[in-house]
PDB file of C-alpha atoms in Angstrom:
ATOM      1  CA  ALA K   1      -0.265  13.284 -16.143  1.00  0.00           C
ATOM      2  CA  GLN K   2       2.633  12.364 -18.215  1.00  0.00           C
ATOM      3  CA  MET K   3       3.702   8.728 -17.450  1.00  0.00           C
ATOM      4  CA  SER K   4       7.052   8.646 -19.329  1.00  0.00           C
ATOM      5  CA  PRO K   5      10.069  10.757 -18.574  1.00  0.00           C
ATOM      6  CA  GLN K   6      10.605  14.165 -20.185  1.00  0.00           C
ATOM      7  CA  ALA K   7      13.567  14.865 -22.530  1.00  0.00           C
ATOM      8  CA  ASP K   8      15.830  15.569 -19.409  1.00  0.00           C
ATOM      9  CA  GLY K   9      14.903  12.251 -17.906  1.00  0.00           C
ATOM     10  CA  THR K  10      12.711  13.824 -15.153  1.00  0.00           C
ATOM     11  CA  ILE K  11       9.115  13.157 -14.383  1.00  0.00           C
ATOM     12  CA  ALA K  12       7.366  16.316 -13.071  1.00  0.00           C
ATOM     13  CA  ASP K  13       4.816  14.618 -10.824  1.00  0.00           C
ATOM     14  CA  SER K  14       6.533  12.481  -8.193  1.00  0.00           C
ATOM     15  CA  ASN K  15       3.566  10.264  -7.877  1.00  0.00           C
ATOM     16  CA  VAL K  16       3.479   9.585 -11.560  1.00  0.00           C
ATOM     17  CA  GLY K  17       7.222   9.092 -11.418  1.00  0.00           C
ATOM     18  CA  TYR K  18       6.885   6.475  -8.685  1.00  0.00           C
ATOM     19  CA  SER K  19       4.309   4.669 -10.544  1.00  0.00           C
ATOM     20  CA  TYR K  20       6.345   4.686 -13.696  1.00  0.00           C
ATOM     21  CA  SER K  21       9.422   3.395 -11.883  1.00  0.00           C
ATOM     22  CA  LYS K  22       7.406   0.479 -10.542  1.00  0.00           C
ATOM     23  CA  ALA K  23       5.907  -0.301 -13.938  1.00  0.00           C
ATOM     24  CA  ASN K  24       9.430  -0.056 -15.522  1.00  0.00           C
ATOM     25  CA  ALA K  25      11.054  -2.202 -12.934  1.00  0.00           C
ATOM     26  CA  GLU K  26       8.459  -4.957 -13.470  1.00  0.00           C
ATOM     27  CA  LYS K  27       8.896  -4.731 -17.268  1.00  0.00           C
ATOM     28  CA  SER K  28      12.630  -4.893 -16.825  1.00  0.00           C
ATOM     29  CA  ALA K  29      12.212  -8.048 -14.623  1.00  0.00           C
ATOM     30  CA  TRP K  30      10.076  -9.754 -17.362  1.00  0.00           C
ATOM     31  CA  ASP K  31      12.435  -8.827 -20.033  1.00  0.00           C
ATOM     32  CA  PHE K  32      15.354 -10.214 -17.992  1.00  0.00           C
ATOM     33  CA  GLN K  33      13.572 -13.456 -17.360  1.00  0.00           C
ATOM     34  CA  ALA K  34      12.765 -13.831 -21.076  1.00  0.00           C
ATOM     35  CA  ALA K  35      16.392 -13.712 -22.010  1.00  0.00           C
ATOM     36  CA  ASP K  36      17.825 -16.913 -23.398  1.00  0.00           C
ATOM     37  CA  ASP K  37      20.498 -17.037 -20.747  1.00  0.00           C
ATOM     38  CA  CYS K  38      18.089 -16.723 -17.724  1.00  0.00           C
ATOM     39  CA  SER K  39      18.077 -20.035 -15.992  1.00  0.00           C
ATOM     40  CA  PHE K  40      15.208 -19.337 -13.507  1.00  0.00           C
ATOM     41  CA  ASP K  41      11.623 -17.995 -13.480  1.00  0.00           C
ATOM     42  CA  ILE K  42      10.217 -15.016 -11.616  1.00  0.00           C
ATOM     43  CA  ALA K  43       6.994 -13.925 -10.005  1.00  0.00           C
ATOM     44  CA  CYS K  44       6.187 -10.240  -9.490  1.00  0.00           C
ATOM     45  CA  ILE K  45       4.472  -9.142  -6.299  1.00  0.00           C
ATOM     46  CA  CYS K  46       2.682  -5.821  -6.765  1.00  0.00           C
ATOM     47  CA  PRO K  47       1.391  -4.121  -3.630  1.00  0.00           C
ATOM     48  CA  PRO K  48      -0.201  -0.687  -3.330  1.00  0.00           C
ATOM     49  CA  MET K  49       0.323   1.347  -0.175  1.00  0.00           C
ATOM     50  CA  ILE K  50       1.991  -0.879   2.418  1.00  0.00           C
ATOM     51  CA  ILE K  51       0.914  -0.254   6.033  1.00  0.00           C
ATOM     52  CA  GLY K  52       0.635  -2.250   9.246  1.00  0.00           C
ATOM     53  CA  ARG K  53       3.009  -2.795  12.167  1.00  0.00           C
ATOM     54  CA  ASN K  54       6.177  -0.643  11.972  1.00  0.00           C
ATOM     55  CA  THR K  55       9.002  -2.918  13.264  1.00  0.00           C
ATOM     56  CA  ASN K  56      11.660  -0.174  12.417  1.00  0.00           C
ATOM     57  CA  LYS K  57      12.544   2.460  14.946  1.00  0.00           C
ATOM     58  CA  PRO K  58      12.508   5.776  12.953  1.00  0.00           C
ATOM     59  CA  ALA K  59      14.566   8.469  14.437  1.00  0.00           C
ATOM     60  CA  SER K  60      11.556  10.915  13.890  1.00  0.00           C
ATOM     61  CA  GLU K  61       8.246  10.932  12.173  1.00  0.00           C
ATOM     62  CA  LYS K  62      10.058  12.395   9.174  1.00  0.00           C
ATOM     63  CA  ASP K  63      11.724   8.946   8.795  1.00  0.00           C
ATOM     64  CA  LEU K  64       8.434   7.000   8.557  1.00  0.00           C
ATOM     65  CA  ASN K  65       7.673   5.399   5.262  1.00  0.00           C
ATOM     66  CA  THR K  66       5.312   7.269   3.020  1.00  0.00           C
ATOM     67  CA  SER K  67       2.205   5.020   3.533  1.00  0.00           C
ATOM     68  CA  SER K  68       2.523   5.179   7.390  1.00  0.00           C
ATOM     69  CA  ALA K  69       3.154   8.915   7.340  1.00  0.00           C
ATOM     70  CA  LEU K  70       0.075   9.437   5.181  1.00  0.00           C
ATOM     71  CA  LEU K  71      -2.229   7.497   7.610  1.00  0.00           C
ATOM     72  CA  MET K  72      -0.638   9.387  10.498  1.00  0.00           C
ATOM     73  CA  LYS K  73      -1.720  12.609   8.930  1.00  0.00           C
ATOM     74  CA  VAL K  74      -5.179  11.360   8.322  1.00  0.00           C
ATOM     75  CA  LEU K  75      -5.516  10.132  12.041  1.00  0.00           C
ATOM     76  CA  ARG K  76      -4.151  13.530  13.214  1.00  0.00           C
ATOM     77  CA  GLY K  77      -6.895  15.376  11.208  1.00  0.00           C
ATOM     78  CA  GLU K  78      -4.144  17.054   9.109  1.00  0.00           C
ATOM     79  CA  LEU K  79      -5.585  15.712   5.723  1.00  0.00           C
ATOM     80  CA  PRO K  80      -9.192  16.037   4.642  1.00  0.00           C
ATOM     81  CA  THR K  81     -10.822  13.293   2.566  1.00  0.00           C
ATOM     82  CA  GLN K  82     -10.104  13.467  -1.159  1.00  0.00           C
ATOM     83  CA  PRO K  83     -11.900  12.111  -4.300  1.00  0.00           C
ATOM     84  CA  GLY K  84     -10.970   8.747  -5.461  1.00  0.00           C
ATOM     85  CA  SER K  85      -9.596   5.509  -4.050  1.00  0.00           C
ATOM     86  CA  VAL K  86      -6.450   4.128  -2.672  1.00  0.00           C
ATOM     87  CA  GLY K  87      -5.225   0.632  -2.329  1.00  0.00           C
ATOM     88  CA  TRP K  88      -3.862  -0.655   1.023  1.00  0.00           C
ATOM     89  CA  VAL K  89      -2.138  -3.910   2.065  1.00  0.00           C
ATOM     90  CA  ASP K  90      -0.623  -5.246   5.319  1.00  0.00           C
ATOM     91  CA  VAL K  91       3.167  -5.405   5.338  1.00  0.00           C
ATOM     92  CA  GLU K  92       2.988  -8.883   6.736  1.00  0.00           C
ATOM     93  CA  ASN K  93       0.842  -9.944   3.669  1.00  0.00           C
ATOM     94  CA  VAL K  94       3.464  -8.513   1.333  1.00  0.00           C
ATOM     95  CA  ALA K  95       6.253 -10.365   3.128  1.00  0.00           C
ATOM     96  CA  GLY K  96       4.291 -13.557   3.204  1.00  0.00           C
ATOM     97  CA  SER K  97       3.419 -13.287  -0.448  1.00  0.00           C
ATOM     98  CA  HIS K  98       7.154 -12.987  -1.401  1.00  0.00           C
ATOM     99  CA  ILE K  99       7.946 -16.162   0.665  1.00  0.00           C
ATOM    100  CA  ALA K 100       4.859 -18.091  -0.708  1.00  0.00           C
ATOM    101  CA  ALA K 101       5.758 -17.149  -4.370  1.00  0.00           C
ATOM    102  CA  TYR K 102       9.436 -18.261  -3.692  1.00  0.00           C
ATOM    103  CA  VAL K 103       8.548 -21.677  -2.375  1.00  0.00           C
ATOM    104  CA  ARG K 104       5.791 -22.548  -4.887  1.00  0.00           C
ATOM    105  CA  PRO K 105       6.991 -23.375  -8.336  1.00  0.00           C
ATOM    106  CA  GLU K 106       3.515 -22.742  -9.658  1.00  0.00           C
ATOM    107  CA  ALA K 107       3.931 -19.013  -8.896  1.00  0.00           C
ATOM    108  CA  GLY K 108       6.674 -18.727 -11.604  1.00  0.00           C
ATOM    109  CA  GLY K 109       5.740 -16.506 -14.545  1.00  0.00           C
ATOM    110  CA  ARG K 110       2.923 -14.783 -12.608  1.00  0.00           C
ATOM    111  CA  ARG K 111       2.200 -11.391 -11.230  1.00  0.00           C
ATOM    112  CA  PHE K 112       0.386 -11.110  -7.990  1.00  0.00           C
ATOM    113  CA  LEU K 113      -1.629  -7.959  -7.132  1.00  0.00           C
ATOM    114  CA  LEU K 114      -2.196  -7.434  -3.429  1.00  0.00           C
ATOM    115  CA  GLY K 115      -4.377  -5.239  -1.376  1.00  0.00           C
ATOM    116  CA  ASN K 116      -7.780  -3.813  -1.137  1.00  0.00           C
ATOM    117  CA  ALA K 117      -9.056  -0.538  -2.621  1.00  0.00           C
ATOM    118  CA  VAL K 118     -11.380   1.746  -0.795  1.00  0.00           C
ATOM    119  CA  THR K 119     -12.302   5.372  -1.237  1.00  0.00           C
ATOM    120  CA  TRP K 120     -10.454   7.952   0.923  1.00  0.00           C
ATOM    121  CA  VAL K 121     -13.824   8.653   2.724  1.00  0.00           C
ATOM    122  CA  ASP K 122     -14.077   4.995   3.666  1.00  0.00           C
ATOM    123  CA  THR K 123     -10.459   4.900   4.661  1.00  0.00           C
ATOM    124  CA  ALA K 124     -11.195   7.975   6.984  1.00  0.00           C
ATOM    125  CA  LYS K 125     -14.374   6.327   8.363  1.00  0.00           C
ATOM    126  CA  MET K 126     -12.542   3.131   9.299  1.00  0.00           C
ATOM    127  CA  LEU K 127      -9.718   5.123  10.912  1.00  0.00           C
ATOM    128  CA  LYS K 128     -12.298   7.150  12.949  1.00  0.00           C
ATOM    129  CA  GLU K 129     -13.937   3.845  13.943  1.00  0.00           C
ATOM    130  CA  ILE K 130     -10.677   2.573  15.262  1.00  0.00           C
ATOM    131  CA  ARG K 131      -9.638   5.836  16.915  1.00  0.00           C
ATOM    132  CA  PRO K 132     -12.720   7.862  17.692  1.00  0.00           C
ATOM    133  CA  ASP K 133     -10.707  10.051  20.060  1.00  0.00           C
ATOM    134  CA  LEU K 134      -8.566  11.388  17.199  1.00  0.00           C
ATOM    135  CA  PRO K 135      -9.649  14.313  14.886  1.00  0.00           C
ATOM    136  CA  VAL K 136     -10.054  12.131  11.704  1.00  0.00           C
ATOM    137  CA  LYS K 137     -11.885  14.262   8.916  1.00  0.00           C
ATOM    138  CA  THR K 138     -14.539  12.012   7.537  1.00  0.00           C
ATOM    139  CA  ASP K 139     -16.701  14.514   5.543  1.00  0.00           C
ATOM    140  CA  PRO K 140     -16.888  13.679   1.772  1.00  0.00           C
ATOM    141  CA  PRO K 141     -14.968  16.092  -0.497  1.00  0.00           C
ATOM    142  CA  VAL K 142     -17.012  18.861  -2.140  1.00  0.00           C
ATOM    143  CA  ASP K 143     -16.621  17.174  -5.471  1.00  0.00           C
ATOM    144  CA  GLY K 144     -17.889  13.774  -4.145  1.00  0.00           C
ATOM    145  CA  GLU K 145     -16.131  10.560  -3.179  1.00  0.00           C
ATOM    146  CA  GLY K 146     -15.078   9.571  -6.717  1.00  0.00           C
ATOM    147  CA  ASP K 147     -14.822   6.047  -8.039  1.00  0.00           C
ATOM    148  CA  THR K 148     -13.745   2.986  -6.091  1.00  0.00           C
ATOM    149  CA  TRP K 149     -11.041   0.897  -7.573  1.00  0.00           C
ATOM    150  CA  PHE K 150     -10.848  -2.763  -7.765  1.00  0.00           C
ATOM    151  CA  ILE K 151      -7.667  -4.868  -7.098  1.00  0.00           C
ATOM    152  CA  ASP K 152      -7.948  -8.438  -8.638  1.00  0.00           C
ATOM    153  CA  ASN K 153      -6.400 -10.531  -5.909  1.00  0.00           C
ATOM    154  CA  SER K 154      -7.545 -13.797  -7.318  1.00  0.00           C
ATOM    155  CA  ALA K 155      -4.090 -14.981  -8.307  1.00  0.00           C
ATOM    156  CA  LEU K 156      -3.240 -15.167  -4.591  1.00  0.00           C
ATOM    157  CA  GLU K 157      -5.041 -18.467  -4.348  1.00  0.00           C
ATOM    158  CA  ILE K 158      -2.181 -19.994  -6.395  1.00  0.00           C
ATOM    159  CA  ILE K 159       0.202 -19.210  -3.516  1.00  0.00           C
ATOM    160  CA  GLY K 160      -2.224 -19.656  -0.677  1.00  0.00           C
ATOM    161  CA  VAL K 161      -2.215 -16.201   0.548  1.00  0.00           C
ATOM    162  CA  GLU K 162      -5.328 -14.604   2.246  1.00  0.00           C
ATOM    163  CA  LEU K 163      -5.224 -10.909   2.832  1.00  0.00           C
ATOM    164  CA  ARG K 164      -5.722  -9.600   6.384  1.00  0.00           C
ATOM    165  CA  PRO K 165      -8.967  -7.535   6.725  1.00  0.00           C
ATOM    166  CA  LEU K 166      -8.251  -3.851   6.051  1.00  0.00           C
ATOM    167  CA  ILE K 167      -9.749  -2.637   9.396  1.00  0.00           C
ATOM    168  CA  GLU K 168      -7.317  -4.972  11.248  1.00  0.00           C
ATOM    169  CA  THR K 169      -4.461  -3.569   9.236  1.00  0.00           C
ATOM    170  CA  PHE K 170      -5.468   0.051   9.953  1.00  0.00           C
ATOM    171  CA  LYS K 171      -5.664  -0.876  13.736  1.00  0.00           C
ATOM    172  CA  SER K 172      -2.180  -2.328  13.576  1.00  0.00           C
ATOM    173  CA  GLN K 173      -0.952   0.799  11.861  1.00  0.00           C
ATOM    174  CA  ALA K 174      -2.615   3.133  14.398  1.00  0.00           C
ATOM    175  CA  ASP K 175      -1.343   1.132  17.296  1.00  0.00           C
ATOM    176  CA  SER K 176       2.245   1.173  15.874  1.00  0.00           C
ATOM    177  CA  LEU K 177       2.133   4.898  15.455  1.00  0.00           C
ATOM    178  CA  ALA K 178       0.979   5.285  19.009  1.00  0.00           C
ATOM    179  CA  ALA K 179       3.720   2.971  20.264  1.00  0.00           C
ATOM    180  CA  LEU K 180       6.319   5.121  18.446  1.00  0.00           C
ATOM    181  CA  GLY K 181       4.935   8.172  20.071  1.00  0.00           C
ATOM    182  CA  TYR K 182       3.574   9.753  16.897  1.00  0.00           C
ATOM    183  CA  LEU K 183      -0.024   9.530  18.077  1.00  0.00           C
ATOM    184  CA  PRO K 184      -1.482   9.687  21.586  1.00  0.00           C
ATOM    185  CA  ALA K 185      -2.169   6.396  23.317  1.00  0.00           C
ATOM    186  CA  GLU K 186      -5.708   5.072  23.197  1.00  0.00           C
ATOM    187  CA  PRO K 187      -7.803   6.404  26.218  1.00  0.00           C
TER     188      PRO K 187
END
Protein backbone atom coordinates (compact mmCIF):
# COMPACT_ATOMS: atom_id res chain seq x y z
CA ALA A 1 0.00 0.00 0.00
CA GLN A 2 1.12 3.52 -0.76
CA MET A 3 2.46 5.26 2.37
CA SER A 4 2.80 8.79 1.00
CA PRO A 5 0.02 11.04 -0.31
CA GLN A 6 -1.03 10.99 -3.93
CA ALA A 7 -0.64 14.10 -6.12
CA ASP A 8 -3.97 15.47 -4.86
CA GLY A 9 -2.86 15.07 -1.23
CA THR A 10 -5.08 12.10 -0.43
CA ILE A 11 -4.18 8.61 0.67
CA ALA A 12 -6.50 5.96 -0.74
CA ASP A 13 -6.33 3.50 2.17
CA SER A 14 -7.50 5.11 5.43
CA ASN A 15 -5.43 2.67 7.54
CA VAL A 16 -2.30 3.61 5.64
CA GLY A 17 -3.30 7.27 5.85
CA TYR A 18 -3.64 7.04 9.62
CA SER A 19 -0.24 5.36 9.93
CA TYR A 20 1.28 7.98 7.66
CA SER A 21 -0.19 10.80 9.74
CA LYS A 22 1.23 9.34 12.95
CA ALA A 23 4.70 8.86 11.41
CA ASN A 24 4.63 12.34 9.90
CA ALA A 25 3.53 13.92 13.20
CA GLU A 26 6.39 12.25 15.06
CA LYS A 27 8.90 13.34 12.41
CA SER A 28 7.57 16.90 12.66
CA ALA A 29 7.96 16.82 16.44
CA TRP A 30 11.60 15.72 16.16
CA ASP A 31 12.28 18.36 13.49
CA PHE A 32 10.70 21.02 15.70
CA GLN A 33 12.78 19.96 18.69
CA ALA A 34 15.97 20.00 16.59
CA ALA A 35 15.49 23.63 15.62
CA ASP A 36 17.98 26.08 17.14
CA ASP A 37 15.26 28.13 18.81
CA CYS A 38 13.58 25.17 20.62
CA SER A 39 14.36 25.51 24.32
CA PHE A 40 13.04 22.15 25.48
CA ASP A 41 13.35 18.48 24.68
CA ILE A 42 10.62 16.06 23.73
CA ALA A 43 9.71 12.42 24.17
CA CYS A 44 7.38 10.58 21.82
CA ILE A 45 4.84 8.09 23.13
CA CYS A 46 3.84 5.67 20.37
CA PRO A 47 0.86 3.44 21.21
CA PRO A 48 -0.90 0.96 18.92
CA MET A 49 -4.66 0.30 19.37
CA ILE A 50 -5.71 1.92 22.64
CA ILE A 51 -8.35 0.06 24.64
CA GLY A 52 -9.50 -0.36 28.22
CA ARG A 53 -11.99 1.40 30.43
CA ASN A 54 -14.11 3.92 28.54
CA THR A 55 -14.59 6.90 30.83
CA ASN A 56 -16.41 8.91 28.19
CA LYS A 57 -20.16 8.60 27.66
CA PRO A 58 -20.66 8.21 23.92
CA ALA A 59 -24.14 9.14 22.71
CA SER A 60 -24.23 5.90 20.71
CA GLU A 61 -21.94 3.05 19.76
CA LYS A 62 -21.13 4.98 16.59
CA ASP A 63 -19.34 7.49 18.83
CA LEU A 64 -16.95 4.88 20.28
CA ASN A 65 -13.29 5.27 19.46
CA THR A 66 -12.05 2.98 16.68
CA SER A 67 -10.23 0.52 18.95
CA SER A 68 -13.17 0.02 21.33
CA ALA A 69 -15.61 -0.32 18.43
CA LEU A 70 -13.39 -2.94 16.81
CA LEU A 71 -13.26 -5.09 19.96
CA MET A 72 -17.02 -4.68 20.38
CA LYS A 73 -17.52 -6.15 16.89
CA VAL A 74 -15.22 -9.09 17.69
CA LEU A 75 -17.06 -9.74 20.97
CA ARG A 76 -20.43 -9.64 19.17
CA GLY A 77 -19.22 -12.16 16.60
CA GLU A 78 -19.52 -9.60 13.80
CA LEU A 79 -15.88 -9.97 12.74
CA PRO A 80 -14.09 -13.22 11.97
CA THR A 81 -10.42 -13.61 12.77
CA GLN A 82 -8.03 -12.34 10.15
CA PRO A 83 -4.43 -13.10 9.29
CA GLY A 84 -1.74 -11.09 11.00
CA SER A 85 -1.23 -9.32 14.28
CA VAL A 86 -2.43 -6.26 16.07
CA GLY A 87 -0.89 -4.26 18.89
CA TRP A 88 -2.98 -3.34 21.93
CA VAL A 89 -2.31 -1.15 24.96
CA ASP A 90 -4.36 -0.06 27.95
CA VAL A 91 -5.47 3.57 27.92
CA GLU A 92 -4.23 3.94 31.51
CA ASN A 93 -0.74 2.82 30.42
CA VAL A 94 -0.78 5.44 27.66
CA ALA A 95 -1.82 8.20 30.07
CA GLY A 96 0.68 7.04 32.69
CA SER A 97 3.48 6.94 30.12
CA HIS A 98 2.83 10.54 29.10
CA ILE A 99 3.02 11.66 32.72
CA ALA A 100 6.10 9.55 33.46
CA ALA A 101 7.92 10.90 30.40
CA TYR A 102 7.02 14.46 31.39
CA VAL A 103 8.38 14.21 34.94
CA ARG A 104 11.58 12.28 34.13
CA PRO A 105 14.29 14.32 32.41
CA GLU A 106 15.98 11.11 31.22
CA ALA A 107 12.97 10.55 28.93
CA GLY A 108 13.94 13.54 26.80
CA GLY A 109 14.99 12.76 23.27
CA ARG A 110 13.53 9.24 23.37
CA ARG A 111 10.64 7.44 21.78
CA PHE A 112 8.60 4.97 23.78
CA LEU A 113 6.74 2.13 22.09
CA LEU A 114 3.82 0.83 24.12
CA GLY A 115 1.72 -2.28 23.87
CA ASN A 116 1.75 -5.95 23.14
CA ALA A 117 1.13 -7.54 19.78
CA VAL A 118 -0.78 -10.77 19.32
CA THR A 119 -2.41 -12.46 16.37
CA TRP A 120 -6.06 -11.77 15.68
CA VAL A 121 -6.74 -15.42 16.54
CA ASP A 122 -5.11 -15.00 19.97
CA THR A 123 -7.06 -11.77 20.46
CA ALA A 124 -10.30 -13.61 19.74
CA LYS A 125 -9.36 -16.52 22.02
CA MET A 126 -8.62 -14.17 24.94
CA LEU A 127 -11.91 -12.36 24.38
CA LYS A 128 -13.77 -15.68 24.29
CA GLU A 129 -12.03 -16.71 27.53
CA ILE A 130 -13.21 -13.48 29.15
CA ARG A 131 -16.75 -13.66 27.76
CA PRO A 132 -17.59 -17.28 26.85
CA ASP A 133 -21.27 -16.28 26.64
CA LEU A 134 -20.65 -14.09 23.59
CA PRO A 135 -20.40 -15.33 19.98
CA VAL A 136 -16.70 -14.49 19.48
CA LYS A 137 -15.36 -16.18 16.34
CA THR A 138 -12.09 -17.93 17.17
CA ASP A 139 -11.50 -20.15 14.13
CA PRO A 140 -8.24 -19.33 12.34
CA PRO A 141 -8.55 -17.67 8.92
CA VAL A 142 -8.45 -19.99 5.90
CA ASP A 143 -5.06 -18.55 4.91
CA GLY A 144 -3.60 -19.13 8.39
CA GLU A 145 -2.93 -16.90 11.39
CA GLY A 146 -0.05 -15.00 9.83
CA ASP A 147 2.94 -13.55 11.61
CA THR A 148 3.10 -12.24 15.15
CA TRP A 149 4.57 -8.77 15.50
CA PHE A 150 6.94 -7.73 18.22
CA ILE A 151 6.74 -4.37 19.99
CA ASP A 152 9.97 -3.44 21.75
CA ASN A 153 8.81 -1.99 25.06
CA SER A 154 12.27 -2.04 26.65
CA ALA A 155 12.60 1.76 26.76
CA LEU A 156 9.66 1.89 29.19
CA GLU A 157 12.11 0.90 31.95
CA ILE A 158 13.59 4.40 31.68
CA ILE A 159 10.30 5.95 32.77
CA GLY A 160 9.30 3.16 35.16
CA VAL A 161 6.21 2.00 33.27
CA GLU A 162 5.05 -1.60 33.42
CA LEU A 163 2.32 -2.58 30.98
CA ARG A 164 -0.92 -4.07 32.26
CA PRO A 165 -1.40 -7.69 31.16
CA LEU A 166 -3.37 -7.80 27.92
CA ILE A 167 -6.05 -10.15 29.24
CA GLU A 168 -6.81 -7.66 32.03
CA THR A 169 -7.07 -4.84 29.52
CA PHE A 170 -9.44 -6.90 27.34
CA LYS A 171 -11.56 -7.63 30.43
CA SER A 172 -11.67 -3.95 31.32
CA GLN A 173 -12.76 -3.09 27.77
CA ALA A 174 -15.46 -5.79 27.70
CA ASP A 175 -16.79 -4.68 31.10
CA SER A 176 -16.83 -1.08 29.93
CA LEU A 177 -18.75 -1.94 26.77
CA ALA A 178 -21.29 -3.86 28.86
CA ALA A 179 -21.63 -0.95 31.30
CA LEU A 180 -22.33 1.36 28.33
CA GLY A 181 -25.06 -1.06 27.17
CA TYR A 182 -23.28 -2.11 23.97
CA LEU A 183 -22.80 -5.70 25.15
CA PRO A 184 -25.02 -7.81 27.38
CA ALA A 185 -24.06 -7.96 31.04
CA GLU A 186 -22.13 -11.03 32.12
CA PRO A 187 -24.43 -13.87 33.16
